[in-house]
Structures are given as C-alpha cells and as structure tokens.
Amino acid sequence: MRAMILAAGFGTRMRPLTDHTPKPLLEVAGLPLLEHHLLRLEAIDVDKVVINVGHLADRILSHFAAKPNAKGQLEACWQGRKRRLTLIFSREETPLETGGGIARALSLSDALTQDAGDDTPFLLINGDVWCDVDLTADQPQALAGLVLVDNPPHHPEGDFLLTPTGIVKDEAGAESDEQNEKEEKDEQEEQAGSRLTFSGVSWLSPRLIRRAIAETPAYQGPAWRSARPASSRRLDRCRHPTASGRAG
C-alpha cells in the first residue's frame, strides 16, 4: 500500500507558531505530527509515502534529509520502529491546494502508484490532523472512501451527508448533477441521513484523480470536492468511526 500526506499548507490558524515552523512539524507528545502519521503508516505496512511540501518546504526537507534520487525526485528514507519507509517529496513552488497537489503527486514516477496503469487505492491523510482512526479498515472498492466524524462545536453544519446506506452525498454538487435520474430516486433516502465532518483521512482510487484531470485539463482543485467526478454526487461508502476510532 502507498499513501500521501498533505503538508503544503500555510497553517494560518496556528500563527505565530507556523510563521517559522510548518504546521505538520509542530510537536505533539514529543513528536512532529508528520512522524506520528508515519508511525501509523508503518504499522499497516505502507512502504512508500508521498509528502507534498510548499510553505517552509525547506524545513520539512531538511528534517528528513531529503536528497534527489536517480529520477530527480526528492527522496528520503525514514526509520520507523521496525522498518524503513521511502518518502518522496512533491515540492510545490506555487500553492496547488488539495486537488492540484494530489494530481501533481500522481504524475511522479513510481511514487503514489507503481505506473500509469496502477489503480490501487492509496491512503490520503491531512498532515495537520491528529489521527487515531483504524487505518486497517477495508478499503473502498469504488472511487473513494471518506472517514467522517461527529461535527465539532465550531463546525455544526458538517461537510457531507452520510445516508443510512453508507453513501456520502456532497450537497454542494447537486445542481450540476440534476441529469442523474438514478440518484434523484434516492433523494428521499439520502435526506434521512446525518451531516458529518470530514476527518482528513480518506482512501482514493487513482482513477478518480485521472478522471478529474481529463475533465479539467488545467485542474488545480481548491478543495476536496474538486476531485469529485462531475457525473456523480455519490463519492462512496464511508464509515462513521466510533469514539475509539476518531480522527480530528
């Protein structure tokens, strides 16, 4: 399995701490957030991790002693508790936001996927979240799977609607999908679901990103929703973690 950690953001809500330290390098319980994620990825046998960097990129590259490999990619070996992980860094000279960052990482040779035909889902984690959700859960068989959590007090409206059948609905995309008759038939059932907040943890199929790129050649999606296939409001089945499997 392969994974990507999003670590290119400015961390504006954590200023002034992030004026000189990228948010994913801020320490929690004696370790940078990034290394907490790497330890958990090591535990589920992830062997290669792509990390996109932008704001204060040199601090992250220096922390892991990244150097150019034979392909011209920035690479580092990180020693975990029991084994080493290969880290590939996708440096963004200008902010690409979430969708654009994933698209660029997917273009790197043998990084997020083994080759251009590899459709194996990869794990995507926001580098600035504290995560203890069960990453060994079944991967989605479709285009994407999101881990959702209860809405925090500062975000009571949530991000997505989770239906009783486990389908995630992005209501923001409803107007562009009015032609999809099958999904319109499910409207009543979907409205009976619960609105929940995206945890920052997901599984994505490379096909999802390739489709987004094909449909929008200048694709640099400013948010997770931008990576959604235009032809569908349904992203995939998702779990609602229990208290013992929460990410926040």
PDB file of C-alpha atoms in Angstrom:
ATOM      1  CA  MET A   1       0.000   0.000   0.000  1.00  0.00           C
ATOM      2  CA  ARG A   2       1.057   3.576  -0.649  1.00  0.00           C
ATOM      3  CA  ALA A   3      -0.015   6.794   0.980  1.00  0.00           C
ATOM      4  CA  MET A   4       0.112  10.559   0.648  1.00  0.00           C
ATOM      5  CA  ILE A   5       0.342  13.143   3.407  1.00  0.00           C
ATOM      6  CA  LEU A   6      -0.780  16.693   2.623  1.00  0.00           C
ATOM      7  CA  ALA A   7       1.777  19.009   4.205  1.00  0.00           C
ATOM      8  CA  ALA A   8       1.977  22.062   1.938  1.00  0.00           C
ATOM      9  CA  GLY A   9      -0.459  24.398   3.701  1.00  0.00           C
ATOM     10  CA  PHE A  10       0.325  27.703   5.394  1.00  0.00           C
ATOM     11  CA  GLY A  11      -1.158  26.769   8.781  1.00  0.00           C
ATOM     12  CA  THR A  12      -2.600  30.254   9.225  1.00  0.00           C
ATOM     13  CA  ARG A  13      -4.813  29.274  12.161  1.00  0.00           C
ATOM     14  CA  MET A  14      -1.749  28.262  14.157  1.00  0.00           C
ATOM     15  CA  ARG A  15       0.148  31.517  13.741  1.00  0.00           C
ATOM     16  CA  PRO A  16       2.535  32.694  15.096  1.00  0.00           C
ATOM     17  CA  LEU A  17       3.781  29.104  15.624  1.00  0.00           C
ATOM     18  CA  THR A  18       3.633  28.416  11.887  1.00  0.00           C
ATOM     19  CA  ASP A  19       5.463  31.587  10.884  1.00  0.00           C
ATOM     20  CA  HIS A  20       8.713  29.690  11.291  1.00  0.00           C
ATOM     21  CA  THR A  21       7.654  26.028  11.556  1.00  0.00           C
ATOM     22  CA  PRO A  22       5.361  24.263   9.085  1.00  0.00           C
ATOM     23  CA  LYS A  23       2.268  23.015  10.865  1.00  0.00           C
ATOM     24  CA  PRO A  24       2.972  19.287  10.185  1.00  0.00           C
ATOM     25  CA  LEU A  25       6.297  19.678  12.048  1.00  0.00           C
ATOM     26  CA  LEU A  26       4.670  21.050  15.203  1.00  0.00           C
ATOM     27  CA  GLU A  27       5.258  18.599  18.026  1.00  0.00           C
ATOM     28  CA  VAL A  28       2.552  16.632  19.792  1.00  0.00           C
ATOM     29  CA  ALA A  29       3.568  14.295  22.634  1.00  0.00           C
ATOM     30  CA  GLY A  30       7.230  14.769  21.756  1.00  0.00           C
ATOM     31  CA  LEU A  31       6.993  14.029  18.024  1.00  0.00           C
ATOM     32  CA  PRO A  32       6.114  16.125  14.970  1.00  0.00           C
ATOM     33  CA  LEU A  33       2.636  15.438  13.620  1.00  0.00           C
ATOM     34  CA  LEU A  34       4.205  14.093  10.421  1.00  0.00           C
ATOM     35  CA  GLU A  35       6.113  11.428  12.311  1.00  0.00           C
ATOM     36  CA  HIS A  36       3.001  10.324  14.191  1.00  0.00           C
ATOM     37  CA  HIS A  37       1.395   9.692  10.792  1.00  0.00           C
ATOM     38  CA  LEU A  38       4.467   7.839   9.537  1.00  0.00           C
ATOM     39  CA  LEU A  39       4.481   5.560  12.571  1.00  0.00           C
ATOM     40  CA  ARG A  40       0.858   4.633  11.950  1.00  0.00           C
ATOM     41  CA  LEU A  41       1.528   4.072   8.252  1.00  0.00           C
ATOM     42  CA  GLU A  42       4.488   1.865   9.142  1.00  0.00           C
ATOM     43  CA  ALA A  43       2.197  -0.215  11.354  1.00  0.00           C
ATOM     44  CA  ILE A  44      -0.136  -1.036   8.437  1.00  0.00           C
ATOM     45  CA  ASP A  45       2.734  -1.977   6.079  1.00  0.00           C
ATOM     46  CA  VAL A  46       2.746   1.124   3.897  1.00  0.00           C
ATOM     47  CA  ASP A  47       6.110   1.086   2.129  1.00  0.00           C
ATOM     48  CA  LYS A  48       6.139   4.387   0.235  1.00  0.00           C
ATOM     49  CA  VAL A  49       4.727   7.778   1.232  1.00  0.00           C
ATOM     50  CA  VAL A  50       4.414  10.902  -0.905  1.00  0.00           C
ATOM     51  CA  ILE A  51       4.504  14.172   1.045  1.00  0.00           C
ATOM     52  CA  ASN A  52       3.692  17.422  -0.713  1.00  0.00           C
ATOM     53  CA  VAL A  53       5.506  20.466   0.633  1.00  0.00           C
ATOM     54  CA  GLY A  54       5.088  24.174  -0.010  1.00  0.00           C
ATOM     55  CA  HIS A  55       5.091  26.591   2.920  1.00  0.00           C
ATOM     56  CA  LEU A  56       8.520  26.437   4.599  1.00  0.00           C
ATOM     57  CA  ALA A  57       9.284  23.408   2.439  1.00  0.00           C
ATOM     58  CA  ASP A  58      12.992  23.507   3.225  1.00  0.00           C
ATOM     59  CA  ARG A  59      12.264  22.913   6.914  1.00  0.00           C
ATOM     60  CA  ILE A  60      10.475  19.648   6.105  1.00  0.00           C
ATOM     61  CA  LEU A  61      13.051  18.559   3.529  1.00  0.00           C
ATOM     62  CA  SER A  62      15.858  19.276   5.979  1.00  0.00           C
ATOM     63  CA  HIS A  63      14.081  17.449   8.805  1.00  0.00           C
ATOM     64  CA  PHE A  64      14.028  14.246   6.751  1.00  0.00           C
ATOM     65  CA  ALA A  65      17.382  14.882   4.992  1.00  0.00           C
ATOM     66  CA  ALA A  66      15.755  14.599   1.571  1.00  0.00           C
ATOM     67  CA  LYS A  67      18.052  14.352  -1.450  1.00  0.00           C
ATOM     68  CA  PRO A  68      17.500  13.959  -5.213  1.00  0.00           C
ATOM     69  CA  ASN A  69      17.243  10.338  -6.351  1.00  0.00           C
ATOM     70  CA  ALA A  70      18.143   8.866  -9.745  1.00  0.00           C
ATOM     71  CA  LYS A  71      14.814  10.081 -11.155  1.00  0.00           C
ATOM     72  CA  GLY A  72      15.398  13.626  -9.979  1.00  0.00           C
ATOM     73  CA  GLN A  73      12.793  13.289  -7.229  1.00  0.00           C
ATOM     74  CA  LEU A  74      13.390  14.451  -3.674  1.00  0.00           C
ATOM     75  CA  GLU A  75      13.609  11.281  -1.589  1.00  0.00           C
ATOM     76  CA  ALA A  76      14.407  10.250   1.963  1.00  0.00           C
ATOM     77  CA  CYS A  77      14.475   7.050   3.996  1.00  0.00           C
ATOM     78  CA  TRP A  78      12.726   7.317   7.336  1.00  0.00           C
ATOM     79  CA  GLN A  79      13.475   4.784  10.045  1.00  0.00           C
ATOM     80  CA  GLY A  80      10.386   3.715  11.925  1.00  0.00           C
ATOM     81  CA  ARG A  81      10.152   1.456  14.938  1.00  0.00           C
ATOM     82  CA  LYS A  82      10.742  -1.736  12.967  1.00  0.00           C
ATOM     83  CA  ARG A  83      11.480  -0.833   9.356  1.00  0.00           C
ATOM     84  CA  ARG A  84      12.224   1.943   6.928  1.00  0.00           C
ATOM     85  CA  LEU A  85       9.775   3.845   4.777  1.00  0.00           C
ATOM     86  CA  THR A  86      10.632   5.548   1.493  1.00  0.00           C
ATOM     87  CA  LEU A  87       9.482   9.166   1.413  1.00  0.00           C
ATOM     88  CA  ILE A  88       9.001  11.017  -1.889  1.00  0.00           C
ATOM     89  CA  PHE A  89       8.509  14.776  -1.668  1.00  0.00           C
ATOM     90  CA  SER A  90       6.388  16.694  -4.149  1.00  0.00           C
ATOM     91  CA  ARG A  91       7.554  20.289  -3.924  1.00  0.00           C
ATOM     92  CA  GLU A  92       5.047  22.975  -4.933  1.00  0.00           C
ATOM     93  CA  GLU A  93       6.627  26.292  -5.877  1.00  0.00           C
ATOM     94  CA  THR A  94       3.141  27.818  -6.036  1.00  0.00           C
ATOM     95  CA  PRO A  95       0.218  26.550  -3.918  1.00  0.00           C
ATOM     96  CA  LEU A  96      -1.766  23.868  -5.753  1.00  0.00           C
ATOM     97  CA  GLU A  97      -4.296  23.307  -2.964  1.00  0.00           C
ATOM     98  CA  THR A  98      -5.634  19.826  -2.253  1.00  0.00           C
ATOM     99  CA  GLY A  99      -6.771  18.662  -5.674  1.00  0.00           C
ATOM    100  CA  GLY A 100      -3.829  20.083  -7.568  1.00  0.00           C
ATOM    101  CA  GLY A 101      -1.380  18.692  -5.037  1.00  0.00           C
ATOM    102  CA  ILE A 102      -2.786  15.174  -5.408  1.00  0.00           C
ATOM    103  CA  ALA A 103      -2.770  15.477  -9.205  1.00  0.00           C
ATOM    104  CA  ARG A 104       0.887  16.528  -9.206  1.00  0.00           C
ATOM    105  CA  ALA A 105       1.869  13.713  -6.852  1.00  0.00           C
ATOM    106  CA  LEU A 106       0.132  11.218  -9.118  1.00  0.00           C
ATOM    107  CA  SER A 107       2.327  12.400 -12.020  1.00  0.00           C
ATOM    108  CA  LEU A 108       5.542  11.409 -10.208  1.00  0.00           C
ATOM    109  CA  SER A 109       7.040   8.169 -11.489  1.00  0.00           C
ATOM    110  CA  ASP A 110       6.642   5.148  -9.178  1.00  0.00           C
ATOM    111  CA  ALA A 111       5.591   7.325  -6.283  1.00  0.00           C
ATOM    112  CA  LEU A 112       1.876   7.318  -5.464  1.00  0.00           C
ATOM    113  CA  THR A 113       1.313   4.454  -7.927  1.00  0.00           C
ATOM    114  CA  GLN A 114       3.676   1.893  -9.447  1.00  0.00           C
ATOM    115  CA  ASP A 115       2.898   3.017 -13.004  1.00  0.00           C
ATOM    116  CA  ALA A 116       0.298   4.865 -15.097  1.00  0.00           C
ATOM    117  CA  GLY A 117      -1.967   1.809 -15.188  1.00  0.00           C
ATOM    118  CA  ASP A 118      -1.969   1.160 -11.453  1.00  0.00           C
ATOM    119  CA  ASP A 119      -5.434   1.763  -9.971  1.00  0.00           C
ATOM    120  CA  THR A 120      -4.657   0.563  -6.449  1.00  0.00           C
ATOM    121  CA  PRO A 121      -6.331   2.914  -3.922  1.00  0.00           C
ATOM    122  CA  PHE A 122      -3.970   4.972  -1.812  1.00  0.00           C
ATOM    123  CA  LEU A 123      -4.432   6.415   1.641  1.00  0.00           C
ATOM    124  CA  LEU A 124      -4.643  10.215   1.893  1.00  0.00           C
ATOM    125  CA  ILE A 125      -4.079  11.994   5.218  1.00  0.00           C
ATOM    126  CA  ASN A 126      -4.105  15.688   6.053  1.00  0.00           C
ATOM    127  CA  GLY A 127      -0.722  16.351   7.631  1.00  0.00           C
ATOM    128  CA  ASP A 128      -2.112  18.695  10.270  1.00  0.00           C
ATOM    129  CA  VAL A 129      -4.639  16.371  11.933  1.00  0.00           C
ATOM    130  CA  TRP A 130      -4.274  14.112  14.943  1.00  0.00           C
ATOM    131  CA  CYS A 131      -5.460  10.719  13.776  1.00  0.00           C
ATOM    132  CA  ASP A 132      -6.234   7.535  15.683  1.00  0.00           C
ATOM    133  CA  VAL A 133      -8.802   6.072  13.312  1.00  0.00           C
ATOM    134  CA  ASP A 134      -8.390   2.412  12.345  1.00  0.00           C
ATOM    135  CA  LEU A 135      -6.389   2.548   9.118  1.00  0.00           C
ATOM    136  CA  THR A 136      -6.652  -1.222   8.651  1.00  0.00           C
ATOM    137  CA  ALA A 137     -10.338  -0.999   7.766  1.00  0.00           C
ATOM    138  CA  ASP A 138     -11.486  -2.323   4.404  1.00  0.00           C
ATOM    139  CA  GLN A 139     -10.503  -0.116   1.520  1.00  0.00           C
ATOM    140  CA  PRO A 140     -13.253   1.139  -0.790  1.00  0.00           C
ATOM    141  CA  GLN A 141     -13.907  -0.790  -3.981  1.00  0.00           C
ATOM    142  CA  ALA A 142     -15.133   2.295  -5.817  1.00  0.00           C
ATOM    143  CA  LEU A 143     -13.608   5.713  -6.393  1.00  0.00           C
ATOM    144  CA  ALA A 144     -13.245   6.951  -2.829  1.00  0.00           C
ATOM    145  CA  GLY A 145     -13.923   6.346   0.827  1.00  0.00           C
ATOM    146  CA  LEU A 146     -14.046   9.054   3.466  1.00  0.00           C
ATOM    147  CA  VAL A 147     -13.733   8.793   7.230  1.00  0.00           C
ATOM    148  CA  LEU A 148     -16.332  11.065   8.831  1.00  0.00           C
ATOM    149  CA  VAL A 149     -16.660  12.167  12.454  1.00  0.00           C
ATOM    150  CA  ASP A 150     -19.190  13.978  14.605  1.00  0.00           C
ATOM    151  CA  ASN A 151     -19.383  17.717  13.997  1.00  0.00           C
ATOM    152  CA  PRO A 152     -17.251  19.795  16.360  1.00  0.00           C
ATOM    153  CA  PRO A 153     -18.837  22.819  18.095  1.00  0.00           C
ATOM    154  CA  HIS A 154     -17.180  25.277  15.702  1.00  0.00           C
ATOM    155  CA  HIS A 155     -18.485  23.428  12.610  1.00  0.00           C
ATOM    156  CA  PRO A 156     -22.021  22.278  13.480  1.00  0.00           C
ATOM    157  CA  GLU A 157     -23.234  22.098   9.859  1.00  0.00           C
ATOM    158  CA  GLY A 158     -20.700  19.409   8.898  1.00  0.00           C
ATOM    159  CA  ASP A 159     -19.213  18.751   5.453  1.00  0.00           C
ATOM    160  CA  PHE A 160     -21.109  15.822   3.945  1.00  0.00           C
ATOM    161  CA  LEU A 161     -24.378  13.951   4.282  1.00  0.00           C
ATOM    162  CA  LEU A 162     -23.976  10.285   5.247  1.00  0.00           C
ATOM    163  CA  THR A 163     -27.050   8.278   4.257  1.00  0.00           C
ATOM    164  CA  PRO A 164     -28.360   5.240   6.158  1.00  0.00           C
ATOM    165  CA  THR A 165     -26.937   3.026   3.401  1.00  0.00           C
ATOM    166  CA  GLY A 166     -23.445   4.448   3.866  1.00  0.00           C
ATOM    167  CA  ILE A 167     -23.435   6.706   0.809  1.00  0.00           C
ATOM    168  CA  VAL A 168     -21.756  10.093   1.107  1.00  0.00           C
ATOM    169  CA  LYS A 169     -23.529  12.965  -0.591  1.00  0.00           C
ATOM    170  CA  ASP A 170     -21.829  16.241  -1.432  1.00  0.00           C
ATOM    171  CA  GLU A 171     -24.843  18.516  -1.493  1.00  0.00           C
ATOM    172  CA  ALA A 172     -22.773  21.358  -2.946  1.00  0.00           C
ATOM    173  CA  GLY A 173     -22.705  19.498  -6.253  1.00  0.00           C
ATOM    174  CA  ALA A 174     -26.431  18.898  -6.561  1.00  0.00           C
ATOM    175  CA  GLU A 175     -27.164  21.473  -9.257  1.00  0.00           C
ATOM    176  CA  SER A 176     -24.582  20.101 -11.680  1.00  0.00           C
ATOM    177  CA  ASP A 177     -25.935  16.551 -11.356  1.00  0.00           C
ATOM    178  CA  GLU A 178     -29.656  17.060 -11.961  1.00  0.00           C
ATOM    179  CA  GLN A 179     -29.440  14.786 -15.009  1.00  0.00           C
ATOM    180  CA  ASN A 180     -28.617  11.728 -12.966  1.00  0.00           C
ATOM    181  CA  GLU A 181     -32.059  10.131 -12.671  1.00  0.00           C
ATOM    182  CA  LYS A 182     -30.964   7.178 -10.597  1.00  0.00           C
ATOM    183  CA  GLU A 183     -29.571   9.359  -7.863  1.00  0.00           C
ATOM    184  CA  GLU A 184     -32.643  11.558  -7.876  1.00  0.00           C
ATOM    185  CA  LYS A 185     -34.679   8.447  -6.995  1.00  0.00           C
ATOM    186  CA  ASP A 186     -32.534   8.064  -3.886  1.00  0.00           C
ATOM    187  CA  GLU A 187     -33.135  11.637  -2.747  1.00  0.00           C
ATOM    188  CA  GLN A 188     -35.684  10.784  -0.084  1.00  0.00           C
ATOM    189  CA  GLU A 189     -33.474   8.096   1.426  1.00  0.00           C
ATOM    190  CA  GLU A 190     -30.424  10.321   1.401  1.00  0.00           C
ATOM    191  CA  GLN A 191     -32.200  13.148   3.191  1.00  0.00           C
ATOM    192  CA  ALA A 192     -32.736  10.808   6.130  1.00  0.00           C
ATOM    193  CA  GLY A 193     -29.011  10.660   6.803  1.00  0.00           C
ATOM    194  CA  SER A 194     -26.723  12.616   9.107  1.00  0.00           C
ATOM    195  CA  ARG A 195     -24.441  15.524   8.287  1.00  0.00           C
ATOM    196  CA  LEU A 196     -20.915  14.815   9.495  1.00  0.00           C
ATOM    197  CA  THR A 197     -17.456  16.363   9.266  1.00  0.00           C
ATOM    198  CA  PHE A 198     -14.624  15.094   7.084  1.00  0.00           C
ATOM    199  CA  SER A 199     -11.783  13.890   9.312  1.00  0.00           C
ATOM    200  CA  GLY A 200      -8.933  14.488   6.879  1.00  0.00           C
ATOM    201  CA  VAL A 201      -8.486  10.748   6.238  1.00  0.00           C
ATOM    202  CA  SER A 202      -9.597   9.064   3.023  1.00  0.00           C
ATOM    203  CA  TRP A 203      -8.862   6.330   0.513  1.00  0.00           C
ATOM    204  CA  LEU A 204      -8.774   7.362  -3.150  1.00  0.00           C
ATOM    205  CA  SER A 205      -8.594   5.465  -6.400  1.00  0.00           C
ATOM    206  CA  PRO A 206      -6.126   6.956  -8.904  1.00  0.00           C
ATOM    207  CA  ARG A 207      -8.944   6.678 -11.436  1.00  0.00           C
ATOM    208  CA  LEU A 208     -10.781   9.442  -9.587  1.00  0.00           C
ATOM    209  CA  ILE A 209      -7.893  11.866  -9.994  1.00  0.00           C
ATOM    210  CA  ARG A 210      -7.219  10.854 -13.595  1.00  0.00           C
ATOM    211  CA  ARG A 211     -10.855  11.486 -14.467  1.00  0.00           C
ATOM    212  CA  ALA A 212     -10.759  14.890 -12.819  1.00  0.00           C
ATOM    213  CA  ILE A 213      -7.614  15.797 -14.752  1.00  0.00           C
ATOM    214  CA  ALA A 214      -9.123  14.575 -18.031  1.00  0.00           C
ATOM    215  CA  GLU A 215     -12.308  16.574 -17.499  1.00  0.00           C
ATOM    216  CA  THR A 216     -10.430  19.706 -16.390  1.00  0.00           C
ATOM    217  CA  PRO A 217      -7.003  19.892 -18.111  1.00  0.00           C
ATOM    218  CA  ALA A 218      -5.934  22.923 -16.032  1.00  0.00           C
ATOM    219  CA  TYR A 219      -7.086  21.130 -12.908  1.00  0.00           C
ATOM    220  CA  GLN A 220      -5.833  22.646  -9.669  1.00  0.00           C
ATOM    221  CA  GLY A 221      -8.828  21.935  -7.462  1.00  0.00           C
ATOM    222  CA  PRO A 222      -9.072  24.281  -4.480  1.00  0.00           C
ATOM    223  CA  ALA A 223     -10.803  21.732  -2.272  1.00  0.00           C
ATOM    224  CA  TRP A 224     -11.617  18.049  -1.823  1.00  0.00           C
ATOM    225  CA  ARG A 225     -14.861  18.495  -3.765  1.00  0.00           C
ATOM    226  CA  SER A 226     -12.894  19.447  -6.871  1.00  0.00           C
ATOM    227  CA  ALA A 227     -11.657  15.874  -7.157  1.00  0.00           C
ATOM    228  CA  ARG A 228     -15.243  14.604  -7.352  1.00  0.00           C
ATOM    229  CA  PRO A 229     -16.296  13.081 -10.696  1.00  0.00           C
ATOM    230  CA  ALA A 230     -18.635  15.579 -12.358  1.00  0.00           C
ATOM    231  CA  SER A 231     -21.046  12.826 -13.319  1.00  0.00           C
ATOM    232  CA  SER A 232     -21.845  11.685  -9.820  1.00  0.00           C
ATOM    233  CA  ARG A 233     -22.903  13.098  -6.490  1.00  0.00           C
ATOM    234  CA  ARG A 234     -22.028   9.868  -4.720  1.00  0.00           C
ATOM    235  CA  LEU A 235     -18.440   9.545  -3.622  1.00  0.00           C
ATOM    236  CA  ASP A 236     -18.535   6.122  -1.994  1.00  0.00           C
ATOM    237  CA  ARG A 237     -19.450   4.220   1.116  1.00  0.00           C
ATOM    238  CA  CYS A 238     -17.942   5.556   4.319  1.00  0.00           C
ATOM    239  CA  ARG A 239     -17.609   4.596   7.920  1.00  0.00           C
ATOM    240  CA  HIS A 240     -18.694   6.750  10.802  1.00  0.00           C
ATOM    241  CA  PRO A 241     -15.961   5.996  13.367  1.00  0.00           C
ATOM    242  CA  THR A 242     -16.861   5.183  16.923  1.00  0.00           C
ATOM    243  CA  ALA A 243     -15.296   7.003  19.875  1.00  0.00           C
ATOM    244  CA  SER A 244     -12.372   4.575  19.740  1.00  0.00           C
ATOM    245  CA  GLY A 245     -11.723   5.301  16.091  1.00  0.00           C
ATOM    246  CA  ARG A 246     -11.894   9.037  15.726  1.00  0.00           C
ATOM    247  CA  ALA A 247      -9.779  11.420  13.701  1.00  0.00           C
ATOM    248  CA  GLY A 248      -9.822  15.108  14.390  1.00  0.00           C
TER     249      GLY A 248
END
